[in-house]
mmCIF file of C-alpha atoms in Angstrom:
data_model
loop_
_atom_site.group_PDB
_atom_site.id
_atom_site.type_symbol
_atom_site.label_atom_id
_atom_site.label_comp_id
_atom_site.label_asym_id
_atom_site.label_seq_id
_atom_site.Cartn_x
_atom_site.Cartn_y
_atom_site.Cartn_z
ATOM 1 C CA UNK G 1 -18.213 -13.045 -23.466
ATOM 2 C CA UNK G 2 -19.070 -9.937 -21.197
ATOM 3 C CA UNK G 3 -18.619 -11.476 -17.501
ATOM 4 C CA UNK G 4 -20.213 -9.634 -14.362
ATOM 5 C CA UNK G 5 -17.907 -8.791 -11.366
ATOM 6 C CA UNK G 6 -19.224 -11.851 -9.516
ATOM 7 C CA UNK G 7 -18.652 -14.304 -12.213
ATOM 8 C CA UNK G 8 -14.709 -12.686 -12.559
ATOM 9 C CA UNK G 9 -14.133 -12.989 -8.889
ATOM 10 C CA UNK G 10 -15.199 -16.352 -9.145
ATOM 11 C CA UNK G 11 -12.564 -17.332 -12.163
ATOM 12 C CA UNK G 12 -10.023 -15.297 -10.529
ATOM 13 C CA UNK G 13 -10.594 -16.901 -7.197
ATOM 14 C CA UNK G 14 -10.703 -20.902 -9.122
ATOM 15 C CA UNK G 15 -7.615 -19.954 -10.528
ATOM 16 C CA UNK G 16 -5.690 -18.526 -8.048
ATOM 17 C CA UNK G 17 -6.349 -21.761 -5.670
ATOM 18 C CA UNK G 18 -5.467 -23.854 -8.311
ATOM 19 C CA UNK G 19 -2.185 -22.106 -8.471
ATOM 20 C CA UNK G 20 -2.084 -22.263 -4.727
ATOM 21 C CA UNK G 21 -2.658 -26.094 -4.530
ATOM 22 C CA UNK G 22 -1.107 -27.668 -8.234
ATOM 23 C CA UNK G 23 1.763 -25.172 -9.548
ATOM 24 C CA UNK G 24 3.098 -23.233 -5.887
ATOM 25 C CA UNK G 25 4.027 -26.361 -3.892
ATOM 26 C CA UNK G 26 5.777 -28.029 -6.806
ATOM 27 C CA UNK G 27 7.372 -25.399 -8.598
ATOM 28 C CA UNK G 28 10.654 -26.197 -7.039
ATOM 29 C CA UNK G 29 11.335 -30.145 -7.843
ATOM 30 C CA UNK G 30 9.435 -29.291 -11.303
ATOM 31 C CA UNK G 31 12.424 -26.745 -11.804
ATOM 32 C CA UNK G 32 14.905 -29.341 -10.388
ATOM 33 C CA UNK G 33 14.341 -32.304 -12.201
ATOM 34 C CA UNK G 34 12.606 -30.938 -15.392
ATOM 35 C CA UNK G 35 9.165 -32.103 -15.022
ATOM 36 C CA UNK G 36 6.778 -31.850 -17.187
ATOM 37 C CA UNK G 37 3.450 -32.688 -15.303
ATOM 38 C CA UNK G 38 0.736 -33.064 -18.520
ATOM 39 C CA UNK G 39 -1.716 -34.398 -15.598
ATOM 40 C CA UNK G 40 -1.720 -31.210 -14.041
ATOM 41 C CA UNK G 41 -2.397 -29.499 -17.327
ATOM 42 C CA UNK G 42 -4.889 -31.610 -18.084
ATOM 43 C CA UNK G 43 -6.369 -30.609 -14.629
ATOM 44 C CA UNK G 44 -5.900 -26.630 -15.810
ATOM 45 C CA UNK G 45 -8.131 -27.896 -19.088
ATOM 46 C CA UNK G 46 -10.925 -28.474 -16.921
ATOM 47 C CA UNK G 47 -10.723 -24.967 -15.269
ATOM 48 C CA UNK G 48 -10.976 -23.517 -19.479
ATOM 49 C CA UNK G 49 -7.261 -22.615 -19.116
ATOM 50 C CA UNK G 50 -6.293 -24.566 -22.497
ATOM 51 C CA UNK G 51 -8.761 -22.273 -24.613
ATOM 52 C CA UNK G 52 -8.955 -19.425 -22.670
ATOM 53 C CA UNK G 53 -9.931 -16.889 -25.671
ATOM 54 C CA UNK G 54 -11.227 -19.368 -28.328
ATOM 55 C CA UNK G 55 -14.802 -19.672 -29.553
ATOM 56 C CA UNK G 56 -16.981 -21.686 -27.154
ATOM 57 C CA UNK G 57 -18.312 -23.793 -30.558
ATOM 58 C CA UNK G 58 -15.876 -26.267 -29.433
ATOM 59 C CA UNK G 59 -15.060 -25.733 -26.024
ATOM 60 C CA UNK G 60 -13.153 -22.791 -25.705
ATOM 61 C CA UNK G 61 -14.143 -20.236 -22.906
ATOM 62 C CA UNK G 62 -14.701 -17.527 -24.949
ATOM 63 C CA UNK G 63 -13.226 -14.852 -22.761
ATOM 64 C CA UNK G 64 -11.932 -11.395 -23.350
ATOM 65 C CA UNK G 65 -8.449 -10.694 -23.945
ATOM 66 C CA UNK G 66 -8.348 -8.707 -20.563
ATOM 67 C CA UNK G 67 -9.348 -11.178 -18.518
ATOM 68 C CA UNK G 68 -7.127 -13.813 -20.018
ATOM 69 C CA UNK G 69 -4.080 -11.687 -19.066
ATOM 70 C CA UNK G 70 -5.440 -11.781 -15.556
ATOM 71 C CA UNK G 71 -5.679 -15.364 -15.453
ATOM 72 C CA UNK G 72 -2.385 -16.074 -16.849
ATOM 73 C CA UNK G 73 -0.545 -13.461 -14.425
ATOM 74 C CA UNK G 74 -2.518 -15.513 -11.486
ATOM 75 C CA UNK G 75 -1.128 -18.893 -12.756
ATOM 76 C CA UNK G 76 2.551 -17.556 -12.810
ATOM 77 C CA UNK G 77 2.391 -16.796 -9.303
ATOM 78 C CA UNK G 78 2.339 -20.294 -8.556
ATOM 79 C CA UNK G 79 5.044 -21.384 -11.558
ATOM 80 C CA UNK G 80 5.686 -19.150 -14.118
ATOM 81 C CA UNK G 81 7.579 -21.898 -16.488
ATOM 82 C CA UNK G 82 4.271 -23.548 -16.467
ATOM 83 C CA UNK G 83 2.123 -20.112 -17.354
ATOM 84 C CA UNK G 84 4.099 -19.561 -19.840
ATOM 85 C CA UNK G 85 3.672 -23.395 -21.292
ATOM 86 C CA UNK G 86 -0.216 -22.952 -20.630
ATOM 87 C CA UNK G 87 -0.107 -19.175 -22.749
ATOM 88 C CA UNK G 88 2.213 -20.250 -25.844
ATOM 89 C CA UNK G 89 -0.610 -23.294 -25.999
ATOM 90 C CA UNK G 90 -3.517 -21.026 -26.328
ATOM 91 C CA UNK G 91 -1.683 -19.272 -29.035
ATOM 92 C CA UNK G 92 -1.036 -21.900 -31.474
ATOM 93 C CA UNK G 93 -5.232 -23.484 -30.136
ATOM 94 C CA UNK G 94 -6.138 -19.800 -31.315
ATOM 95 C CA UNK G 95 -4.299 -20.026 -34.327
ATOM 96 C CA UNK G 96 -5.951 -23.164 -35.295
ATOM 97 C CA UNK G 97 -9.500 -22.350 -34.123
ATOM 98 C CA UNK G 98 -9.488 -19.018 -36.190
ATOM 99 C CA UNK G 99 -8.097 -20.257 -39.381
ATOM 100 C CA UNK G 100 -8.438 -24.419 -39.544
ATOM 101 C CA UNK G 101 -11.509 -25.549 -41.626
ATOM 102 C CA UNK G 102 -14.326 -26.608 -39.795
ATOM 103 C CA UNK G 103 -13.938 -30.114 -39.921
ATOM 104 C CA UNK G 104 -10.058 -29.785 -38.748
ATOM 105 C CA UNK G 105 -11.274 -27.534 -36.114
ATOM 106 C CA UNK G 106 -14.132 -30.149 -35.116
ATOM 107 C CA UNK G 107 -11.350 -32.819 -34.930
ATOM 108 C CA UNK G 108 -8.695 -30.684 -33.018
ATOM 109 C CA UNK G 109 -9.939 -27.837 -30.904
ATOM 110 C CA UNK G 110 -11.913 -29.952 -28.402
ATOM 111 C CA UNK G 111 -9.204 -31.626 -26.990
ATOM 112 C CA UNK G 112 -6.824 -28.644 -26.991
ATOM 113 C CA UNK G 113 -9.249 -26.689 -25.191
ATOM 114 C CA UNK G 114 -9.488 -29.183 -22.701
ATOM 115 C CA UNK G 115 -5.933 -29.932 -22.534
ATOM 116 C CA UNK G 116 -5.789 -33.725 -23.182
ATOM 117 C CA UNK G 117 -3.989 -32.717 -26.009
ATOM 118 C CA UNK G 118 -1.243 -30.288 -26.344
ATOM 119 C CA UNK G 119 -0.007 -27.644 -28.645
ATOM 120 C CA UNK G 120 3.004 -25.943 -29.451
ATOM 121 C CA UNK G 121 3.809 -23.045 -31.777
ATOM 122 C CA UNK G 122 6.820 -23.168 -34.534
ATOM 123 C CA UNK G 123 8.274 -20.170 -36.207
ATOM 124 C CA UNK G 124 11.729 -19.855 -35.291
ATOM 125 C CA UNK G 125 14.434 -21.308 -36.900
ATOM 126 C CA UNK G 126 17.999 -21.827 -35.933
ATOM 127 C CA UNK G 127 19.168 -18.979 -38.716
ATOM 128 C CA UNK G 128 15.789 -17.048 -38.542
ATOM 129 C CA UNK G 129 14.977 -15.425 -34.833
ATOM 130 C CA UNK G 130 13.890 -11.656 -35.163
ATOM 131 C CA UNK G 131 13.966 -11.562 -38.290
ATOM 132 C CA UNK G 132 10.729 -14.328 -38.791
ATOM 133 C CA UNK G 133 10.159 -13.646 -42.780
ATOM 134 C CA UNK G 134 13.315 -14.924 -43.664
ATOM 135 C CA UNK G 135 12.624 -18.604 -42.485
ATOM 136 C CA UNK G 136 13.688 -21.153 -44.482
ATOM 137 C CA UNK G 137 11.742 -23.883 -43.986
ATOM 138 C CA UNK G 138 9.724 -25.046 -47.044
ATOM 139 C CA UNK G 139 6.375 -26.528 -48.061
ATOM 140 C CA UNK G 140 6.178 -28.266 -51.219
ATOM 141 C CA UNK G 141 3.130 -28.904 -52.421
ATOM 142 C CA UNK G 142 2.566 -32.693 -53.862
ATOM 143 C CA UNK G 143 -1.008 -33.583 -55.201
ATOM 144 C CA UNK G 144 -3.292 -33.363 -52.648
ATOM 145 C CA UNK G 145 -0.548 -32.745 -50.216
ATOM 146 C CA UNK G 146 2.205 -30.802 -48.811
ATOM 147 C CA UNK G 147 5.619 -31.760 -48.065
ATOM 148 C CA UNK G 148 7.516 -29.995 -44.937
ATOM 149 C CA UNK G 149 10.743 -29.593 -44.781
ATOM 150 C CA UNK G 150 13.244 -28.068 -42.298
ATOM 151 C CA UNK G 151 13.775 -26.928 -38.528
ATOM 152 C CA UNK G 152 12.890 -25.764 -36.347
ATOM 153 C CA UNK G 153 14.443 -24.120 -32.953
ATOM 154 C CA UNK G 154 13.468 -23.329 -29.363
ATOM 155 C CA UNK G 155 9.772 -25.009 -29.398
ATOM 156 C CA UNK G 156 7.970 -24.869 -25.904
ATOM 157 C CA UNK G 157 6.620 -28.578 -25.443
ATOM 158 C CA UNK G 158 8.001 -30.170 -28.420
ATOM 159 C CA UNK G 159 8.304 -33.684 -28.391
ATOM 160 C CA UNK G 160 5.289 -33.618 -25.627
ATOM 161 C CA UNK G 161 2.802 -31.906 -27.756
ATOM 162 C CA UNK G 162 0.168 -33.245 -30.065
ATOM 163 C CA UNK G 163 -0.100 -30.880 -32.673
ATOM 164 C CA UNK G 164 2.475 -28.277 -33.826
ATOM 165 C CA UNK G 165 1.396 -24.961 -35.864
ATOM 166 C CA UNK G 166 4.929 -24.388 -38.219
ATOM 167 C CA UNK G 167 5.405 -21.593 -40.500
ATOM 168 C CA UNK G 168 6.500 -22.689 -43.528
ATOM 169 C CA UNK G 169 7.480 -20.789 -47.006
ATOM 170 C CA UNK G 170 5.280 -21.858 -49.654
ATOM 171 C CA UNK G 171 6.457 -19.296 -52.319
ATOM 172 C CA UNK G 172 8.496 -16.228 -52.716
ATOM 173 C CA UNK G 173 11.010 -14.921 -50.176
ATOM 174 C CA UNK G 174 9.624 -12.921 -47.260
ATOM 175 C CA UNK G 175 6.753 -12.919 -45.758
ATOM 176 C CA UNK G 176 3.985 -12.975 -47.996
ATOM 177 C CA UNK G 177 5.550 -16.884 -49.275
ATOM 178 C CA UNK G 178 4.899 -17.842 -45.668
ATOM 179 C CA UNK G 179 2.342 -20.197 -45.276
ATOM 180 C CA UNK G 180 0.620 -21.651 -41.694
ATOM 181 C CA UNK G 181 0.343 -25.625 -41.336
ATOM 182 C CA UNK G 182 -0.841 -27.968 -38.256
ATOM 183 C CA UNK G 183 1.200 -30.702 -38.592
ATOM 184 C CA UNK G 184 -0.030 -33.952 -36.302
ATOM 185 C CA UNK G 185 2.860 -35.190 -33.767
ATOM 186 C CA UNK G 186 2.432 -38.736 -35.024
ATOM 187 C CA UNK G 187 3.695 -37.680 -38.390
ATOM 188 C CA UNK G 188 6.006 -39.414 -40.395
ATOM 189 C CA UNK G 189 9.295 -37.231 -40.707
ATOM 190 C CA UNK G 190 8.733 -35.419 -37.816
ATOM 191 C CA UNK G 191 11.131 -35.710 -35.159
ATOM 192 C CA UNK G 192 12.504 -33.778 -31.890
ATOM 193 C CA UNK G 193 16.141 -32.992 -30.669
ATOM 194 C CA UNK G 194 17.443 -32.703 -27.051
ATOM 195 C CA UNK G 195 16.104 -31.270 -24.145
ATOM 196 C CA UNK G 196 17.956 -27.863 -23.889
ATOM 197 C CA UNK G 197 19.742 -27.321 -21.025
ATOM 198 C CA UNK G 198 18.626 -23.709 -20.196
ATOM 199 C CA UNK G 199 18.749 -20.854 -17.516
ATOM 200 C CA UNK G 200 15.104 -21.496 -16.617
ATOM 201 C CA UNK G 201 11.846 -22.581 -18.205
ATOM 202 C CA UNK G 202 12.754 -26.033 -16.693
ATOM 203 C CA UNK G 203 9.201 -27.193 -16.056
ATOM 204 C CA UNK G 204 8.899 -27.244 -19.701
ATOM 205 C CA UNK G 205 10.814 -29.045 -21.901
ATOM 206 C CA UNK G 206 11.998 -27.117 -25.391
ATOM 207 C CA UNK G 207 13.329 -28.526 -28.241
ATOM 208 C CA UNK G 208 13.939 -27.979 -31.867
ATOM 209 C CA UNK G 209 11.841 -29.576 -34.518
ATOM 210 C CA UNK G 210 12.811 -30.851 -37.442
ATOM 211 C CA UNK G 211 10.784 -32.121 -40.356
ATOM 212 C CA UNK G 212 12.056 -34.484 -43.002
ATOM 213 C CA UNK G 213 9.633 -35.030 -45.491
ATOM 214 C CA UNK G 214 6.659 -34.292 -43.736
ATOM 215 C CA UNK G 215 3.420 -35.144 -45.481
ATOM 216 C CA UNK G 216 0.436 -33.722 -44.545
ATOM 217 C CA UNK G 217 -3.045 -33.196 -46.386
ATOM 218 C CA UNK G 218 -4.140 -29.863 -48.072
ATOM 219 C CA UNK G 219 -7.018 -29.695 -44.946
ATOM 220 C CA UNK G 220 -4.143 -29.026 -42.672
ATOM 221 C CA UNK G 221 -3.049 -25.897 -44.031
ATOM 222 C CA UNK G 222 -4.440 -22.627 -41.735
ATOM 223 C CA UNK G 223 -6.071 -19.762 -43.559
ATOM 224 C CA UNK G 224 -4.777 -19.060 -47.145
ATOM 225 C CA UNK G 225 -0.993 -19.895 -49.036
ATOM 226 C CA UNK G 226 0.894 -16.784 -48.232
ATOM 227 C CA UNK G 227 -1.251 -15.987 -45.126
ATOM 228 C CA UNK G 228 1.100 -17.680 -42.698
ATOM 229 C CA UNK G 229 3.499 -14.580 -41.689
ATOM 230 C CA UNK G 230 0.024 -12.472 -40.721
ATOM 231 C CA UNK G 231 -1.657 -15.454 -39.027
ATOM 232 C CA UNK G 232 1.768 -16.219 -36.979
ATOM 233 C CA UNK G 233 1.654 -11.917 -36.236
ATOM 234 C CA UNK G 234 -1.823 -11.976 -35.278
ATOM 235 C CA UNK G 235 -1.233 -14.223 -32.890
ATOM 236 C CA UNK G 236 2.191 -12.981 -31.747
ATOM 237 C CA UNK G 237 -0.013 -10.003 -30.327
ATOM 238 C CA UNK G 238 -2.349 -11.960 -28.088
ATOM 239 C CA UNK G 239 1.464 -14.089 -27.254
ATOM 240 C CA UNK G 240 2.902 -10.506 -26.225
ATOM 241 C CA UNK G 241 0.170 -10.122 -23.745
ATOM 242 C CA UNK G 242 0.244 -13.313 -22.410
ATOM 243 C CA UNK G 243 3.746 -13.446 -21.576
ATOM 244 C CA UNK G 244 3.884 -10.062 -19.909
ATOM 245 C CA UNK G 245 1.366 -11.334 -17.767
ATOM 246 C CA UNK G 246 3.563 -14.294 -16.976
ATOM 247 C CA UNK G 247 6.217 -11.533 -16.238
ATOM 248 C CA UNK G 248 3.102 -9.538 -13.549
ATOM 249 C CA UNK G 249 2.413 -12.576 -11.893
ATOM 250 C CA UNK G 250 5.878 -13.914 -11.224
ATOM 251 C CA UNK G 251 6.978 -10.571 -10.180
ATOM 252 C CA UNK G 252 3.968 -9.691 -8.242
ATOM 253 C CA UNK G 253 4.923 -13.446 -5.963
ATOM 254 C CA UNK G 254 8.994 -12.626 -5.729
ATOM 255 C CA UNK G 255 7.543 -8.691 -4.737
ATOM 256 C CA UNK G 256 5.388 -10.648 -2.229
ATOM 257 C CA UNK G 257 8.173 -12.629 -0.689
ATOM 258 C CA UNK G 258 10.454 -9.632 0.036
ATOM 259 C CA UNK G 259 7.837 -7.622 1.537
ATOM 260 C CA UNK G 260 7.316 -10.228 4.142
ATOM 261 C CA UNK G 261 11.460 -10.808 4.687
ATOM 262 C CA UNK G 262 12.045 -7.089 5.083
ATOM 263 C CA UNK G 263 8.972 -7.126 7.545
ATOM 264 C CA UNK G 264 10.254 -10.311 9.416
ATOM 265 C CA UNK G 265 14.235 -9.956 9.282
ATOM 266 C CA UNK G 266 15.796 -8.273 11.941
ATOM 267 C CA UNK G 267 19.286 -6.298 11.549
ATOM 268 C CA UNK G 268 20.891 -3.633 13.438
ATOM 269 C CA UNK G 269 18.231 -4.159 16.440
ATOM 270 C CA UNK G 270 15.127 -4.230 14.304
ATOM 271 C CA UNK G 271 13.561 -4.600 11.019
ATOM 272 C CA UNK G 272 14.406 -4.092 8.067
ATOM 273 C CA UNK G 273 11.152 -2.836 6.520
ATOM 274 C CA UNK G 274 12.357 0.521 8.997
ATOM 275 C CA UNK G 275 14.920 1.040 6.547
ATOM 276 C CA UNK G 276 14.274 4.141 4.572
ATOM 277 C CA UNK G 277 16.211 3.041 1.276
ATOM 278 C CA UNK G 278 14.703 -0.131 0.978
ATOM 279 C CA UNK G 279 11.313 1.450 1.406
ATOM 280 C CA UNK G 280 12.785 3.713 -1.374
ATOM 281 C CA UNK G 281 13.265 0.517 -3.387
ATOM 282 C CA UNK G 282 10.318 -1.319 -2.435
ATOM 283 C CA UNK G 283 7.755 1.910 -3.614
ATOM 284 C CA UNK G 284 9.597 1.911 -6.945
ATOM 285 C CA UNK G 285 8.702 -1.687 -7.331
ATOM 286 C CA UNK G 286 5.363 -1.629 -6.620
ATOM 287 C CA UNK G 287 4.904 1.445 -8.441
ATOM 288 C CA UNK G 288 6.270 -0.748 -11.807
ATOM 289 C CA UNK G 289 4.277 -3.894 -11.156
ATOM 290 C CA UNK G 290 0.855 -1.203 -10.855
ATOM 291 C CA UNK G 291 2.380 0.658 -14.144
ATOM 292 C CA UNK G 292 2.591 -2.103 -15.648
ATOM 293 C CA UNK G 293 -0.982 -3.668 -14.607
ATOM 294 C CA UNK G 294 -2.472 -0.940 -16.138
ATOM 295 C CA UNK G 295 -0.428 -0.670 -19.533
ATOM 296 C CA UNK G 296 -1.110 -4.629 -20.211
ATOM 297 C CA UNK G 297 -4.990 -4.159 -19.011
ATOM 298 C CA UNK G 298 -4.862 -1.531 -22.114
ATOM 299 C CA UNK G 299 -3.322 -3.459 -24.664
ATOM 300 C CA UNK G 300 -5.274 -6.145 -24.212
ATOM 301 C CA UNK G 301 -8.674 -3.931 -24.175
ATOM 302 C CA UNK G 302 -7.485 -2.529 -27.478
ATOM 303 C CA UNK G 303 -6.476 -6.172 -28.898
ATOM 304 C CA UNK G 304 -10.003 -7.211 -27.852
ATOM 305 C CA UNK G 305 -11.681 -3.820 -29.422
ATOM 306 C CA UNK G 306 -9.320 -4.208 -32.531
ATOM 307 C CA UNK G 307 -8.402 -0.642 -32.080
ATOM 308 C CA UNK G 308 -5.730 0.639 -34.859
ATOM 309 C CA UNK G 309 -2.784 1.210 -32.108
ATOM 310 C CA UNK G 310 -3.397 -2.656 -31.015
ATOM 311 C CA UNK G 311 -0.357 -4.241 -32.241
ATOM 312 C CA UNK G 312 1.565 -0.729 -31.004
ATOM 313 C CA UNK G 313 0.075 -1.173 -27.403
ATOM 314 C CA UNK G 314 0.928 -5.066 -27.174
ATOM 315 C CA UNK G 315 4.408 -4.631 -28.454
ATOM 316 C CA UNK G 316 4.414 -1.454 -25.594
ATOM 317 C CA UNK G 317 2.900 -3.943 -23.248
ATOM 318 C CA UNK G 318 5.364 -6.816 -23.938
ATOM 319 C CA UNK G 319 8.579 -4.702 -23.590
ATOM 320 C CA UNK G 320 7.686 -2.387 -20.712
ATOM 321 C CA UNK G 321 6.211 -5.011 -18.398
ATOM 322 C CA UNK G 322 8.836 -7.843 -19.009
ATOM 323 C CA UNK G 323 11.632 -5.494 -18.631
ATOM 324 C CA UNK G 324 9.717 -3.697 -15.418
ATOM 325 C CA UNK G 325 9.091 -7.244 -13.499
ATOM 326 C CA UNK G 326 12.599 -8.810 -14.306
ATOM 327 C CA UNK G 327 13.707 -5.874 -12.486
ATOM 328 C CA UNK G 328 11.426 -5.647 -9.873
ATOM 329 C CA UNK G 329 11.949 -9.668 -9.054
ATOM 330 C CA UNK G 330 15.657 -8.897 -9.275
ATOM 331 C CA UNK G 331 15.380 -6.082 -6.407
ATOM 332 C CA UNK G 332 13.457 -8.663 -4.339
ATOM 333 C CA UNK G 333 15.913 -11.374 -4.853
ATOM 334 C CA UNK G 334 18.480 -8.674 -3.662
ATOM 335 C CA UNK G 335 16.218 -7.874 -0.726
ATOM 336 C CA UNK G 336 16.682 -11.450 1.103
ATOM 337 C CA UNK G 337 20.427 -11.230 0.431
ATOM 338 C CA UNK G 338 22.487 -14.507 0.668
ATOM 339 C CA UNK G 339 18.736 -15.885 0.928
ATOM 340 C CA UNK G 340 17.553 -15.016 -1.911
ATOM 341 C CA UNK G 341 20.239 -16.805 -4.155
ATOM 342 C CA UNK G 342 19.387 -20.034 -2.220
ATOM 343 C CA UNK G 343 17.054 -21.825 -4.288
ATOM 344 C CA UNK G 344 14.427 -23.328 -1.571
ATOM 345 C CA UNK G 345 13.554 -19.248 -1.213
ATOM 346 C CA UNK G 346 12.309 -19.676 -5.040
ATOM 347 C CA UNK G 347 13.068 -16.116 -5.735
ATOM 348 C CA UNK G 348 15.714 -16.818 -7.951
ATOM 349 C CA UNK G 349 13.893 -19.358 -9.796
ATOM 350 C CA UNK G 350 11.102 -16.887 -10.806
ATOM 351 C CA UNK G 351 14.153 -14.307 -11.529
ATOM 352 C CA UNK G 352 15.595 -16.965 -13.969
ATOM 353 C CA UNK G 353 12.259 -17.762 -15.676
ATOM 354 C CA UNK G 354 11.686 -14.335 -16.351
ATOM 355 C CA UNK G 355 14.776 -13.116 -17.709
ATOM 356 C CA UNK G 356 14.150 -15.053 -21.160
ATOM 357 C CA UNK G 357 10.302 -13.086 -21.433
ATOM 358 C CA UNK G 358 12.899 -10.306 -22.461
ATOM 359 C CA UNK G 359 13.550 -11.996 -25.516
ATOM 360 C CA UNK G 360 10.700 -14.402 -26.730
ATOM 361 C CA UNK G 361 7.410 -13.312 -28.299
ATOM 362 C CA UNK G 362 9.673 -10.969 -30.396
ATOM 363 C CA UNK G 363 13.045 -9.550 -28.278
ATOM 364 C CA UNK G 364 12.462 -6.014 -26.531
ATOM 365 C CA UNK G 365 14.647 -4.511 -28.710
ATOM 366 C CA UNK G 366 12.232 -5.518 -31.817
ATOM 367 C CA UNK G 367 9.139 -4.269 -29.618
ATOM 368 C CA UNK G 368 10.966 -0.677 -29.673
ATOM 369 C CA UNK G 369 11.410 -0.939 -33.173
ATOM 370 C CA UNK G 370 7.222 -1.353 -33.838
ATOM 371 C CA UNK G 371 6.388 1.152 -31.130
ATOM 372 C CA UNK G 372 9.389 3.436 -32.684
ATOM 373 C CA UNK G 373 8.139 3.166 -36.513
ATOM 374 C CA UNK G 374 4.418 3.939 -35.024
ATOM 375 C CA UNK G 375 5.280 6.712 -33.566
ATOM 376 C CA UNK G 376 6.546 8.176 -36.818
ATOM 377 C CA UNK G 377 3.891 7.073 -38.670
ATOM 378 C CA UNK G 378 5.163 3.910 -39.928
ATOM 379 C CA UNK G 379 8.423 5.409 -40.935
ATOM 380 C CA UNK G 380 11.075 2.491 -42.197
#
């Protein structure tokens, strides 16, 4: 969908005050006691937030990759934890709407987009992190059926969600005996472990999953046996994106908070936006969240153009700009001082959130080692 500058501005503005009003004022307790607020999400489904880039044929808004990153980096400025929830959804509703049949996608996709029901996205296991193609978990097909076995670990949503997309091997080792399933969270077999205690993410709970015996139909299988690893990496680059524009947004707030401390703090007899070396510090920031505005608005124009350095520029994207706006919400967390460690300053929440976009979506170090090989023309 090609949108005028009105029509943006209008998104951008809808979203933004439904940041404002639904995610800002809440963040804080929702961090605190490990809320979950599926109401409000359903809310964000109305605004075209759960099927942000998905075909319109069921309810999806159809939008460009480059404005979806803008949308997402808006939501994280009111709670990143939840941004991140609402981005790893429309990965594994994408997933589904480009490779489900048509009658599973007629079934599911309308109430994903709409977020009455949610999704969640399964490919790591608790042996199997970076290195994805040597999962374990197996699908056995039985008849007119396929039986899952295995588990699952560190699933956004799990135990919350509706319907979970699991990678799944199928046949020979390594990725091409990966195969991509929806599995239905009423399932027989399928069950959920603890909430993790974790450094942040709090407003969302993650779990691992773990299927015993799961029996599913042949229909619920996405794309082709031994598709799985390239569907899950197709829509790891869109996930790259989306999460370094959870990183933008969150960084972009915590920037916003210290620029109004140093202006309103006074020490030594006046402000302490008249201090040259934090004005030092505060230009290298902003000059990092605009670098890094600009690199993710060019991945995700070459994701949507399906340019041939795509997957290059997202994995650029993803480890520059998560590694740029954990530092640059670190700097402003050091700005308040004492105040920023307190937690009704939210600073440090957005800091903790953000640290662990430095790892999911593919770690930074793996990033470097896609951007590295394409720089030497694939070299191993």
């Amino acid at each position: 969908m090609n949108l005028e500058d009105d029509e943006l501005n209008a998104m951008l503005t809808a979203v933004r005050k439904f940041a404002d009003s639904e995610l800002a004022p809440f963040a804080q307790e929702r961090d605190e006691k490990k809320l979950f607020p599926t109401d409000v999400l359903a809310r964000a489904g109305e605004l075209g937030l759960g099927g942000i880039y998905i075909k319109d044929e069921y309810g999806g808004a159809d939008l460009p990759r480059a404005v979806a990153v803008r949308l997402i980096a808006e939501l994280a400025r009111g709670d990143v934890a939840l941004a991140a929830y609402i981005s790893i959804h429309n990965m594994a509703v994408w997933m589904i709407d480009s490779y489900a049949t048509d009658e599973v996608r007629a079934e599911w996709v309308p109430e994903l987009a709409s977020m009455d029901k949610l999704a969640s996205y399964c490919l790591t296991e608790p042996d199997a992190g970076s290195d994805a193609a040597s999962i374990r978990t197996t699908a056995r097909r039985d008849g007119e059926a396929y039986v899952l076995d295995g588990v699952k670990q560190f699933i956004s949503g799990a135990g919350t969600s509706h319907a979970y997309v699991v990678m799944a091997r199928t046949g020979q080792p390594g990725a091409r005996g990966i195969s991509a399933f929806l599995v239905p969270a009423e399932t027989p077999g399928l069950s959920f472990g603890p909430n993790e205690r974790k450094m942040g993410w709090n407003a969302q709970p993650t779990r691992q999953v773990v299927l015993d015996g799961v029996r599913i139909p042949l229909a619920l299988r996405l794309g082709e046996e031994g598709e799985g690893f390239t569907i899950a990496m197709r829509g790891l680059n869109g996930g790259r994106l989306n999460i370094a524009a959870c990183s933008l947004g969150g960084a972009s707030w915590a920037v916003d908070r210290a620029k109004a401390h140093l202006n309103e703090r006074i020490a030594f007899g006046k402000p302490l936006s008249s201090q040259q070396a934090l004005q030092f510090r505060l230009a290298d920031m902003e000059t990092s969240l605009e670098a890094s505005r600009c690199l993710l608005q060019r991945a995700a124009s070459a994701l949507d153009a399906g340019t041939p350095d795509a997957v290059q520029l997202c994995a650029m994207a993803k480890q520059f700009v998560t590694d740029q706006c954990f530092d640059a919400a670190n700097a402003a967390l050091q700005m308040h001082g004492g105040y920023g460690y307190l937690a009704e300053y939210g600073v440090e929440r957005v800091v903790r959130d953000l640290r662990v976009h430095q790892i999911l979506e593919g770690t930074n170090e793996i990033m470097r080692l896609i951007v590295g090989r394409a720089a030497l023309g694939g070299a191993a």
